[in-house]
Each structure stands twice: as structure tokens, then as C-alpha cells.
Coordinates of C-alpha atoms in Angstrom, one line a residue:
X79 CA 50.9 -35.8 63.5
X80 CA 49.1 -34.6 60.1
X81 CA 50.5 -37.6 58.3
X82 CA 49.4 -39.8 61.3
X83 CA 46.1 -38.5 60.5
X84 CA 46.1 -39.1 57.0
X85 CA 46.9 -42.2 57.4
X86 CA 44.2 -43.1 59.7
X87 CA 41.8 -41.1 57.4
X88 CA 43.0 -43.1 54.3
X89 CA 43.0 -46.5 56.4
X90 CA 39.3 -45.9 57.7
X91 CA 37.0 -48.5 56.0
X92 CA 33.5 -47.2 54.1
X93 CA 30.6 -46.6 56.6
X94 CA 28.4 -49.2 56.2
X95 CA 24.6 -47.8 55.1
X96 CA 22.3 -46.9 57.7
X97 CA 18.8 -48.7 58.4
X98 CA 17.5 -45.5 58.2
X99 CA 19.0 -44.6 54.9
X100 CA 18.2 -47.4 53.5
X101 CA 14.0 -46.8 54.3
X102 CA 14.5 -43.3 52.9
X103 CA 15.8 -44.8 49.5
X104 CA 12.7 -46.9 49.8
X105 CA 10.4 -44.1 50.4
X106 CA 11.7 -42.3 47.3
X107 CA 11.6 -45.1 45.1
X108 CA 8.0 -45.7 46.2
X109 CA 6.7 -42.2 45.5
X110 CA 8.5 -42.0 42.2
X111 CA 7.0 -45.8 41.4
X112 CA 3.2 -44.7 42.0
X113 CA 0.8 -46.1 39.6
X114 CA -0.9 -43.3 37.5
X115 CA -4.3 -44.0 39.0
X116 CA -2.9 -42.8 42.4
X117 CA -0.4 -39.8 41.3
X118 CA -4.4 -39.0 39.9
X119 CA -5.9 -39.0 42.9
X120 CA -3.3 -37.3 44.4
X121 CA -3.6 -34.9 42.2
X122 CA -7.2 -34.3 42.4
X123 CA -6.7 -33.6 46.1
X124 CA -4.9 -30.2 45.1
X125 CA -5.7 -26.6 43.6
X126 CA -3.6 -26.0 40.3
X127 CA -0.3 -24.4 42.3
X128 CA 0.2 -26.8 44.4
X129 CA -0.5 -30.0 41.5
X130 CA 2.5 -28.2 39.5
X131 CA 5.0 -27.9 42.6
X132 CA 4.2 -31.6 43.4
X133 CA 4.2 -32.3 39.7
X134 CA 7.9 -31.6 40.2
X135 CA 8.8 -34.6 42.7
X136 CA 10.4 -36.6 39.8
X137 CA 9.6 -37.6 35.9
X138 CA 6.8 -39.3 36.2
X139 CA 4.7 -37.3 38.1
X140 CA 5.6 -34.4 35.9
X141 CA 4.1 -36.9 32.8
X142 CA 1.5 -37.7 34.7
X143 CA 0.3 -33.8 35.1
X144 CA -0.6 -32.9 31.5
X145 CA -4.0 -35.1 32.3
X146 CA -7.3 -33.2 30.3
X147 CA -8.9 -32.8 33.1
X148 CA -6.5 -30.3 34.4
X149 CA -6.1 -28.4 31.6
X150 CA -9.2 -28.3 30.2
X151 CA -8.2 -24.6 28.2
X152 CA -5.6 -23.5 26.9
X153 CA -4.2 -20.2 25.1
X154 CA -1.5 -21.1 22.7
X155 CA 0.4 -17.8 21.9
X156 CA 2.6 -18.2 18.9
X157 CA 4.8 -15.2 18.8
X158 CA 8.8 -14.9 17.4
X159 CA 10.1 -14.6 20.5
X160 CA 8.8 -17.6 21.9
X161 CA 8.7 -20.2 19.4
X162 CA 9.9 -22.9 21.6
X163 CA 7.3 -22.3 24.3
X164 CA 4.8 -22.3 21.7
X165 CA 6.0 -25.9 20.3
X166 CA 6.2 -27.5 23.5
X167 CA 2.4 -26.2 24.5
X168 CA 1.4 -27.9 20.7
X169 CA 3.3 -31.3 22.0
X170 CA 2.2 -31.4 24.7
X171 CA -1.6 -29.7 24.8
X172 CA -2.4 -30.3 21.1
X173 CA -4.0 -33.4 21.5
X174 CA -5.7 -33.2 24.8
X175 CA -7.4 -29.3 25.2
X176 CA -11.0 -28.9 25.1
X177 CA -10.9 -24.8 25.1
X178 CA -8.0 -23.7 22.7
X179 CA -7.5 -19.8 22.1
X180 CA -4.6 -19.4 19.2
X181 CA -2.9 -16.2 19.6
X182 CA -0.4 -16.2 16.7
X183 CA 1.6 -13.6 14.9
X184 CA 0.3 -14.3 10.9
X185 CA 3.0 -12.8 9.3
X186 CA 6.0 -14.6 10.6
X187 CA 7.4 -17.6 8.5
X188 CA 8.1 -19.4 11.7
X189 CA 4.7 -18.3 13.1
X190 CA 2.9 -19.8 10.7
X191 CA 5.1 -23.0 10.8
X192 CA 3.9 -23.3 14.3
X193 CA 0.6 -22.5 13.6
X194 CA 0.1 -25.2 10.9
X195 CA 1.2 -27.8 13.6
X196 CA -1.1 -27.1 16.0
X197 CA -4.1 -27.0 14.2
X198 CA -3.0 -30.5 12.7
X199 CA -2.2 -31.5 16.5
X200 CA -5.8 -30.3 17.0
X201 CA -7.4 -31.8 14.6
X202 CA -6.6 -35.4 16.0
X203 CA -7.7 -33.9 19.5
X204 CA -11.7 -35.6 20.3
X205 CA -11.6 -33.6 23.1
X206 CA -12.3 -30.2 21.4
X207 CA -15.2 -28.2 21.6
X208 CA -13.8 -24.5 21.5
X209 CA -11.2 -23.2 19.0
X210 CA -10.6 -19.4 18.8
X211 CA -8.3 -17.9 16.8
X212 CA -6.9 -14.1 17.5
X213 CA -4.2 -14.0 14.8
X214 CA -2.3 -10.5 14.8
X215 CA -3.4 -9.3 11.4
X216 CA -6.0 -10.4 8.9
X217 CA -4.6 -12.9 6.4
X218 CA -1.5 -15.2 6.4
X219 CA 1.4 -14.3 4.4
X220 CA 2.0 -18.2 2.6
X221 CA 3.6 -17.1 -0.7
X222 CA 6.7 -18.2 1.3
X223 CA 5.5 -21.9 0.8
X224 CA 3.8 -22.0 -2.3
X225 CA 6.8 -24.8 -2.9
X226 CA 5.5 -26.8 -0.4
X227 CA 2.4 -28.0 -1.1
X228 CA 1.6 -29.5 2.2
X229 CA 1.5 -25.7 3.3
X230 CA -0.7 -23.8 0.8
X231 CA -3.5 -22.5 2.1
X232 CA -6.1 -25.1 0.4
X233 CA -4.4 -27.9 2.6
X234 CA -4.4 -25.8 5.9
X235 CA -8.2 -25.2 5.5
X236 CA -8.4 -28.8 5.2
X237 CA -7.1 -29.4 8.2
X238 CA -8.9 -26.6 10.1
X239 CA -12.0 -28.5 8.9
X240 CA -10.7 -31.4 10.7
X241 CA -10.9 -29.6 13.8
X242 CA -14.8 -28.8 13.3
X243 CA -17.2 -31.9 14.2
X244 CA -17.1 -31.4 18.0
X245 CA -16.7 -27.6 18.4
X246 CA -19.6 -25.8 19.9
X247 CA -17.9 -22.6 19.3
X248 CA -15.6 -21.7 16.6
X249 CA -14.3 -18.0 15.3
X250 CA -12.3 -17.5 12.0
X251 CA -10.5 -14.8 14.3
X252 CA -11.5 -12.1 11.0
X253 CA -9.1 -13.8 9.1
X254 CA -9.7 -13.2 5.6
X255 CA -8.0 -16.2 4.2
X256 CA -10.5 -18.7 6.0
X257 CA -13.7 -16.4 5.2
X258 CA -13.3 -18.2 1.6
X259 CA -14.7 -21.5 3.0
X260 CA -17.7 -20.1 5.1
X261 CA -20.6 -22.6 3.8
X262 CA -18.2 -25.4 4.0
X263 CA -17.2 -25.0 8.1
X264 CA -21.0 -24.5 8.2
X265 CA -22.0 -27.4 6.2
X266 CA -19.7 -29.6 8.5
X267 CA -21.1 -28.1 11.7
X268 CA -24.4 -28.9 10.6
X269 CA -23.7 -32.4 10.4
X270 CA -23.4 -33.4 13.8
X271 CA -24.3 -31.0 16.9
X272 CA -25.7 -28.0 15.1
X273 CA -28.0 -27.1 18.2
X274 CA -24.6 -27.6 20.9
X275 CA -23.4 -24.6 19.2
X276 CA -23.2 -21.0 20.8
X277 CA -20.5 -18.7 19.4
X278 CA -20.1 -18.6 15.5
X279 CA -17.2 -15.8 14.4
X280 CA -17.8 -16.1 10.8
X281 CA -16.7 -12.0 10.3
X282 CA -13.5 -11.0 8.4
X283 CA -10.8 -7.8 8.5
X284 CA -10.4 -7.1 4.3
X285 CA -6.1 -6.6 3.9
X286 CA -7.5 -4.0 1.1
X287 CA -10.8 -2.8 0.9
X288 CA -10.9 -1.3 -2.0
X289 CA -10.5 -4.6 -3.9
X290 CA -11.9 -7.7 -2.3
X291 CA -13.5 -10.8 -2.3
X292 CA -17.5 -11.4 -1.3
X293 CA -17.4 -13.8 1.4
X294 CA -20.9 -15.0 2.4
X295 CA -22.8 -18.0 2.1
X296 CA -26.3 -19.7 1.8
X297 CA -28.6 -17.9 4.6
X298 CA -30.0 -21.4 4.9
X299 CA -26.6 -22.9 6.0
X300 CA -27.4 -20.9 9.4
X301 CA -31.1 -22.1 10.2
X302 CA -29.7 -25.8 12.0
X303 CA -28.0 -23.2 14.5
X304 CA -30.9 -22.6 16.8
X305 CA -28.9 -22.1 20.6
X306 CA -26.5 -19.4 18.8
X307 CA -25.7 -17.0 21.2
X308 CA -23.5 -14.8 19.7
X309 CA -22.8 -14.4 15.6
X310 CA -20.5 -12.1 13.8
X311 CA -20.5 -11.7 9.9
X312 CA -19.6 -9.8 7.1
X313 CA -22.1 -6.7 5.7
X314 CA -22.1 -8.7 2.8
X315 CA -23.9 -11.7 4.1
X316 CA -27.0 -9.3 5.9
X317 CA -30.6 -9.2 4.6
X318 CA -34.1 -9.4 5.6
X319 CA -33.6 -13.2 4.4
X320 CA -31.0 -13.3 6.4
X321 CA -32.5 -11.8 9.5
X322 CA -35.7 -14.4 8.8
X323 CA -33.0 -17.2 9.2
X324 CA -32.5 -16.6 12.4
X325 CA -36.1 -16.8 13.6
X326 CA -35.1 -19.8 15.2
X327 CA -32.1 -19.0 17.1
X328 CA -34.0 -17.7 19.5
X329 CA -31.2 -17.6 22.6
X330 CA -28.9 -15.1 20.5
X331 CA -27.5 -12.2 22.4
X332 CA -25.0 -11.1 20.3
X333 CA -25.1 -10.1 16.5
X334 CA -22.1 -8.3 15.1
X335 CA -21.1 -6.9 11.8
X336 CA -18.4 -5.7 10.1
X337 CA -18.4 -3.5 7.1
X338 CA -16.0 -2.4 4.7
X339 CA -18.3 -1.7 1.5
X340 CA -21.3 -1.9 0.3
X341 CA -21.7 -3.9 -3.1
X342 CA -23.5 -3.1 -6.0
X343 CA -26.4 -5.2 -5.7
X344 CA -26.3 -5.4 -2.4
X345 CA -30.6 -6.1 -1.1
X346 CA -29.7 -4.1 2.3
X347 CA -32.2 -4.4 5.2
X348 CA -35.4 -2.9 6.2
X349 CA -37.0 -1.4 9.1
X350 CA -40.0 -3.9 9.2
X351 CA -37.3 -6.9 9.0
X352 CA -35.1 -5.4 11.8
X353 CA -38.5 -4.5 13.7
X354 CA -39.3 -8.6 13.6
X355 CA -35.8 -9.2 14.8
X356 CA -35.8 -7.5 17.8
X357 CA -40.0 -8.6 18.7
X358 CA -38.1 -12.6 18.1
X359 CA -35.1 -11.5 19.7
X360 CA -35.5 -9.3 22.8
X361 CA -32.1 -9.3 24.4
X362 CA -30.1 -9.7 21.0
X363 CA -27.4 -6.5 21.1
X364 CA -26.4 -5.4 17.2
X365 CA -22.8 -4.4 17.5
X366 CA -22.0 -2.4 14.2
X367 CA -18.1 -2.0 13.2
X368 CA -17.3 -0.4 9.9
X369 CA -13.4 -0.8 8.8
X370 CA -11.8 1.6 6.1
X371 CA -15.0 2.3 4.4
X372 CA -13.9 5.2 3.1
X373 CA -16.6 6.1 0.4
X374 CA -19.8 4.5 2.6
X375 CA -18.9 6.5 5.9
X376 CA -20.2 9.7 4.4
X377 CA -23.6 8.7 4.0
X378 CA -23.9 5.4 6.2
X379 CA -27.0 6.7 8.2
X380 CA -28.9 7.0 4.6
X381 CA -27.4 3.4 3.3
X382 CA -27.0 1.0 6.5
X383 CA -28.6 2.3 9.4
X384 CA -31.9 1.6 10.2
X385 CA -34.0 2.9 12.8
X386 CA -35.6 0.2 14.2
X387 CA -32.0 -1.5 14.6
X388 CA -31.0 -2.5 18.1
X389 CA -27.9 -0.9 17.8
X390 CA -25.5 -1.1 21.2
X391 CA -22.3 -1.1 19.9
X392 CA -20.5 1.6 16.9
X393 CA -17.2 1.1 15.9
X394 CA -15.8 2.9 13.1
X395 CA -11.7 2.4 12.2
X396 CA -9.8 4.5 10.1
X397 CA -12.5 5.8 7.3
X398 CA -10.5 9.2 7.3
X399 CA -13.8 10.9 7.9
X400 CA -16.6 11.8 10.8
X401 CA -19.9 11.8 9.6
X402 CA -21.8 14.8 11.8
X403 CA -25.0 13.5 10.2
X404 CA -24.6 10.0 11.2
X405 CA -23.8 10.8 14.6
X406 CA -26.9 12.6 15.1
X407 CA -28.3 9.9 13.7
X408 CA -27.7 8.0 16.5
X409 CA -29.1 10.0 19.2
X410 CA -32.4 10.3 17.4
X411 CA -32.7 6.6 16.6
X412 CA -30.9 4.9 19.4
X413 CA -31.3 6.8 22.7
X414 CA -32.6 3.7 24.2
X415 CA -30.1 1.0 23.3
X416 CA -26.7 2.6 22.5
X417 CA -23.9 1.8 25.0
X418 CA -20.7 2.2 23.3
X419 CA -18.8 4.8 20.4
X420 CA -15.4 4.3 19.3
X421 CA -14.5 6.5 16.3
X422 CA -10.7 5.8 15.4
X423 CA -9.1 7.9 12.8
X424 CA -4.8 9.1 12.3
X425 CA -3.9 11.6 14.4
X426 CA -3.4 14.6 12.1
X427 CA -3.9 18.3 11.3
X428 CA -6.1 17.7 8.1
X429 CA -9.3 19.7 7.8
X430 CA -11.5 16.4 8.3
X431 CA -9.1 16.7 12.3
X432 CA -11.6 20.1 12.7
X433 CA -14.8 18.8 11.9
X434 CA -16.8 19.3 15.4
X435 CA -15.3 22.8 15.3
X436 CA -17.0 23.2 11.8
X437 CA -20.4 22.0 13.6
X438 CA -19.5 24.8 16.0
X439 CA -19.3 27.5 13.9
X440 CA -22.6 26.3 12.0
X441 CA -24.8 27.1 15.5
X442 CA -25.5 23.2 15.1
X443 CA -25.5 21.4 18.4
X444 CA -22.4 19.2 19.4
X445 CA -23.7 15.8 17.8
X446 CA -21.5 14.3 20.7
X447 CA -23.1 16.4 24.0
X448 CA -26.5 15.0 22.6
X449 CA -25.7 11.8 22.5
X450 CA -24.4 11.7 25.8
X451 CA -27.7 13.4 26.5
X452 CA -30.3 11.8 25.2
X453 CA -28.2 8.1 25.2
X454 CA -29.4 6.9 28.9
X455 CA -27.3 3.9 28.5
X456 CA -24.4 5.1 27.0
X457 CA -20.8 4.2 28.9
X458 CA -18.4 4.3 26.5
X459 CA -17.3 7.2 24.1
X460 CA -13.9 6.7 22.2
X461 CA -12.5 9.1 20.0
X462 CA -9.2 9.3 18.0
X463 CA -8.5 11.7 15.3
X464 CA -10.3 14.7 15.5
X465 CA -10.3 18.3 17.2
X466 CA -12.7 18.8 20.5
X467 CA -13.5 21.7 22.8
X468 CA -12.0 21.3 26.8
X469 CA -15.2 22.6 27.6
X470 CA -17.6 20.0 25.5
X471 CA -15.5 17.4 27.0
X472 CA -16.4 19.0 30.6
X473 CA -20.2 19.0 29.5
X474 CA -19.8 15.2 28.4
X475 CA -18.6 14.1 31.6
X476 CA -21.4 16.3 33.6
X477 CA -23.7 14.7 31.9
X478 CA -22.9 11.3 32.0
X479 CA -21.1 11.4 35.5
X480 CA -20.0 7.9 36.4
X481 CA -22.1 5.6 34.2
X482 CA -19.2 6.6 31.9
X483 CA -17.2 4.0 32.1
X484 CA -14.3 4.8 29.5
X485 CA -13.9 8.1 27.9
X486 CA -10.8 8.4 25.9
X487 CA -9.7 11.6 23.4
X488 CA -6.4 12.0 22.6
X489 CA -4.6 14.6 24.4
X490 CA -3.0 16.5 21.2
X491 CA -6.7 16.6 20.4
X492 CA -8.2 19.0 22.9
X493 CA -8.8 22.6 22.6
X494 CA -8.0 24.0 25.8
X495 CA -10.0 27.2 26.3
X496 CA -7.0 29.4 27.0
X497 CA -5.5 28.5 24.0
X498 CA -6.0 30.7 21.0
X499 CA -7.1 27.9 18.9
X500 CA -10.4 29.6 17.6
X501 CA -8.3 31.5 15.5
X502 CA -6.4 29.4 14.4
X503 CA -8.9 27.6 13.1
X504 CA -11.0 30.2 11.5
X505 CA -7.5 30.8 9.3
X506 CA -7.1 27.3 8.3
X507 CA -11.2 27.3 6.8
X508 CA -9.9 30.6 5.1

């Protein structure tokens, strides 16, 4: 009987195809055939999730969804552990993005490859008008490629350039390698759409500062600007002259320094200038971060600050110091503008970590409880590094209730009061 069946199994001729096979064939074939114009207009039919699952019926409507239109920004993120992610983005992105945001680890050789080729990717791309880099540290490690000269830093800068003509915002990302070339990123975009452009990151992070270049340029260079809405540069670079330059930018919102020294020579600012600022500028916000300035942060309130500065924003990273003077600087100067403090230091034991308790013993007032005081607009208060009282922290948040939007102190850094750490302290001034 089994080989009865087999036999009529094995005799059995081929089913002949269906009708309605045969339409179905048709029907895929069709879809897959489309003309471009129509996978389009399919595609502009649907919200972004459902144009990638239908992107997926076959290979050419996955081609056809890497269109501009749908992707009109782009964060490229450059890392070691995804190399191959970040090389099919620059294939396939490169050339088309209008918004691209470059997240890329600086340091790693392969990084850097990667890097290279998509700013040379972007720099045949007409469609861009935003490039912003966020690198990982502040300056490129190339002595790897000094052999190859198509990868020194000279010829990347040339290629950045490239990218320039059509951007109406561009940030060096603090990068101090591209802060060398300044006046010639500005020079080319002058040239074109100077008065399209709104965000200019021109500032840089110094990889030593104690020894560094001066990167600044012509305060001229920045007078064809005149829709900038938000500016960062160097210390090196500010000046009443400076300030004057500006008079015609009259939308900015946003002007943010960074400082890592103070030069010899250096002409500084003036109240009256930074009184004309703010009567030209209403809304302009001065956001002030200083960066291992270890021999300025003790007497910055003296040097830098001025009181008729429309300070918002403080930032001060790793100077190994607190200066008590400059923070009651700020209450007495800034009450009416000041929104944010972040004061970043290594968390250590070192006499500098006791500093507010020094204030304390003094019979001077906490320079941090006035602020919070007399700061009506104050909603963020950052601080890393030094020794604080439970109870000043409980008077803080009192006082500033929930307009306090962060408050951050690390937790090896508070005194609680049922510790004995008074005494502690009054052994280690001994």
C-alpha cells in the first residue's frame, strides 16, 4: 500500500499555476516596478514610522527612502563601537542633509578616519545650511597621519571650509585645532549670506592652558553678521571694540565666553561699553564660562567682571579654587539677571574643599544663601568640590522653593549636622 502510494505520489504531474497566482506575481512585480515619482507620493502620504516599514517592501523602495526631504537633519555619531553605522549614515546622508550634528570621538584613529569622510561628503552636499560639531575632547590627535598628507590638519580645514558658503549656522564644537582659522570661516561666510546667519560657535576648550595659542580675529570680520542670534568666543577676542561691532546684530540673544587666561595686553571691557550693549541689546543673555584658569579665578571679579554685564549664566571648571569674593560679587551686581551657577572642582579633602566653612568661621554671610536671596531669577545652583553645611543647603532650598530647577552638591560633600565635622575642621586649619 505505501509503495502504491509512492508511486502514485512520484507519478502525479506538476500543478499547473493558478489564475490567481499568477495576478499575485503581477501585483508584486507592479509594486516593486513603481516609478520613483509615485513611491514619492506614496511616501509623502505617511508619518516617518510607517515610510521606513513600507520602505521595506523590496529594494527599490528602500533606495527610494533616503530622499532630502525626509531627512532633512541628521546626527552623525562617530564612536569606536559603531564605526560601520557611522559609515553607512556618511554614504548615505553625506550628500543630501541640510541639519548635520557630528558627534565624534577626536581621539580615535578610526574616529577621525570617519570623520575626515564626512566632512568631505559634506562639503559636496548644496543642501547644507547647519553643521555642528560636538567632538568628545578639544583637539584632534593627527600626529598618527602626519605621513599622509591628505590627512594633516591644513587639508582637513580646507575641506571644512568647503562646507561653509550655505550654512546659516556653524559651531567649531570648542575644538581648538579649527579656532586657528577663525577670520578665514568668517571671511567665507561673509561672502555670500552673511545676514541668513544665526548661530556662530567660534569659542574653543585650550588642551593646556597654561601654554596656548591666541585665537581671535578682526572685530570687523563680525559686522556683516547682523541676524546673529547666538555667538560664542574666546576671552581673547572681547573688547569695547568688539562689543561696538555688534551694534548691528541687533536680534542676538545669546553671547557666550569662555576663558582660560587673561593675556598680557589684553584691553578688557568697560562698564560704559557693556552699559551700551545691553541699551542695543535688550534680550541678549551673557553666559560666562571660565576653564582651568587657575591664576585669574582668584581675582576674576576685579579683572573680568563688570557690573553693568548682563550676566545669566556662570560656569567655572576645574580652577582648583572658589573665589568667596567673586561670588558675592555676584549677588551685588547681578541680582536681576543671574539664572544659573555651576562651580566644578575634584572631589577632594584639600583645604581649598573647606572654603565656605572658612566663610563660616569669619561671621561673613554664606556668599551662596545670598545669592539665592537676593537672585530673584536664579534656578540653577551646581556645585562640585567643596565642603557645605546640611543646614545652608536646607536654607537654599527654602528660599528658592521650586523656581529651583536643578540643585546638585555632591553627597560626600555635605556636612550633616549630627556629624562632628566642626571639629574636624577647626583641626585641619590648625
Amino acid at each position: 500500500m505505501n509503495s502504491d502510494n509512492s508511486a502514485c505520489f512520484g507519478d502525479c504531474p506538476k500543478p499547473k499555476k493558478s489564475k490567481t497566482s499568477e495576478k499575485e506575481d503581477c501585483s508584486v512585480s507592479f509594486w516593486a516596478h513603481l516609478p520613483s515619482i509615485v513611491i514619492h507620493d506614496i511616501f509623502d502620504l505617511l508619518d516617518k514610522t510607517d515610510r521606513q516599514n513600507a520602505s521595506s517592501v523590496c529594494k527599490n523602495w528602500r533606495q527610494n527612502v533616503f530622499h532630502p526631504k525626509w531627512w532633512p537633519g541628521v546626527t552623525f555619531k562617530i564612536e569606536p563601537c559603531n564605526i560601520d553605522k557611522a559609515k553607512f549614515f556618511t554614504s548615505v546622508f553625506g550628500k543630501i542633509v541640510s541639519y548635520a550634528k557630528i558627534k565624534v570621538n577626536t581621539l580615535t584613529p578610526e574616529c577621525t578616519d570617519e570623520f575626515i569622510a564626512l566632512v568631505e561628503a559634506l562639503s559636496e552636499n548644496n543642501n547644507l545650511k547647519e553643521l555642528m560639531i560636538e567632538p568628545t575632547h578639544c583637539h584632534f590627535d593627527m600626529s598618527r597621519y602626519y605621513s599622509r598628507s591628505s590627512y594633516n590638519i591644513v587639508n582637513v580645514i580646507a575641506t571644512l571650509k568647503r562646507c561653509l558658503p550655505n550654512l546659516i549656522k556653524f559651531s567649531i564644537g570648542c575644538i581648538e585645532d579649527f579656532a586657528h582659522y577663525l577670520d578665514e570661516y568668517l571671511l567665507i561666510l561673509s561672502n555670500k549670506q552673511a545676514e541668513k546667519i544665526t548661530v556662530l560657535g567660534l569659542a574653543s576648550v585650550k588642551d593646556n592652558p597654561n601654554e596656548y595659542e591666541d585665537s581671535y580675529f578682526e572685530c570687523d570680520l563680525i559686522k556683516p553678521f547682523t541676524n546673529l542670534k547666538v555667538l560664542s568666543i574666546d576671552f581673547d577676542q572681547l573688547s569695547d571694540n568688539f562689543l561696538r561691532c555688534l551694534d548691528d546684530s541687533k536680534e542676538l540673544e545669546r553671547l557666550i565666553v569662555h576663558l582660560h587666561g587673561v593675556r598680557d595686553g589684553h584691553p578688557g571691557t568697560s562698564d560704559a561699553a557693556w552699559k551700551d550693549f545691553k541699551e542695543t541689546h535688550p534680550k541678549c543673555e551673557l553666559r560666562l564660562t571660565v576653564i582651568h584658569s587657575y591664576e585669574e579665578i582668584g581675582a576674576l571679579h576685579e579683572t573680568v567682571l563688570k557690573g553693568q554685564m548682563p550676566l545669566t549664566h556662570l560656569k567655572v571648571f576645574f580652577c582648583e579654587n572658589v573665589n568667596m569674593g567673586m561670588l558675592e560679587f555676584l549677588s551685588a551686581y547681578y541680582a536681576e539677571t543671574l539664572r544659573s551657577i555651576m562651580w566644578v572642582d575634584s572631589l577632594s579633602n584639600s583645604k581649598q574643599s573647606w572654603s565656605f566653612l572658612t566663610s563660616h568661621y569669619d561671621n561673613s554671610p554664606d556668599p551662596l544663601i545670598m545669592i539665592s536671596w537676593l537672585c530673584k531669577n536664579l534656578e540653577e545652583l551646581v556645585f562640585y568640590g567643596y565642603k557645605y553645611c546640611e543646614e545652608n543647603l536646607i536654607a537654599i532650598a527654602r528660599l528658592r522653593g521650586d523656581k529651583l530647577k536643578r540643585f546638585e552638591i555632591a553627597e560626600d560633600d555635605v556636612l550633616f549636622s549630627n556629624c562632628d565635622y566642626h571639629l574636624s575642621h577647626e583641626n585641619f586649619l590648625i
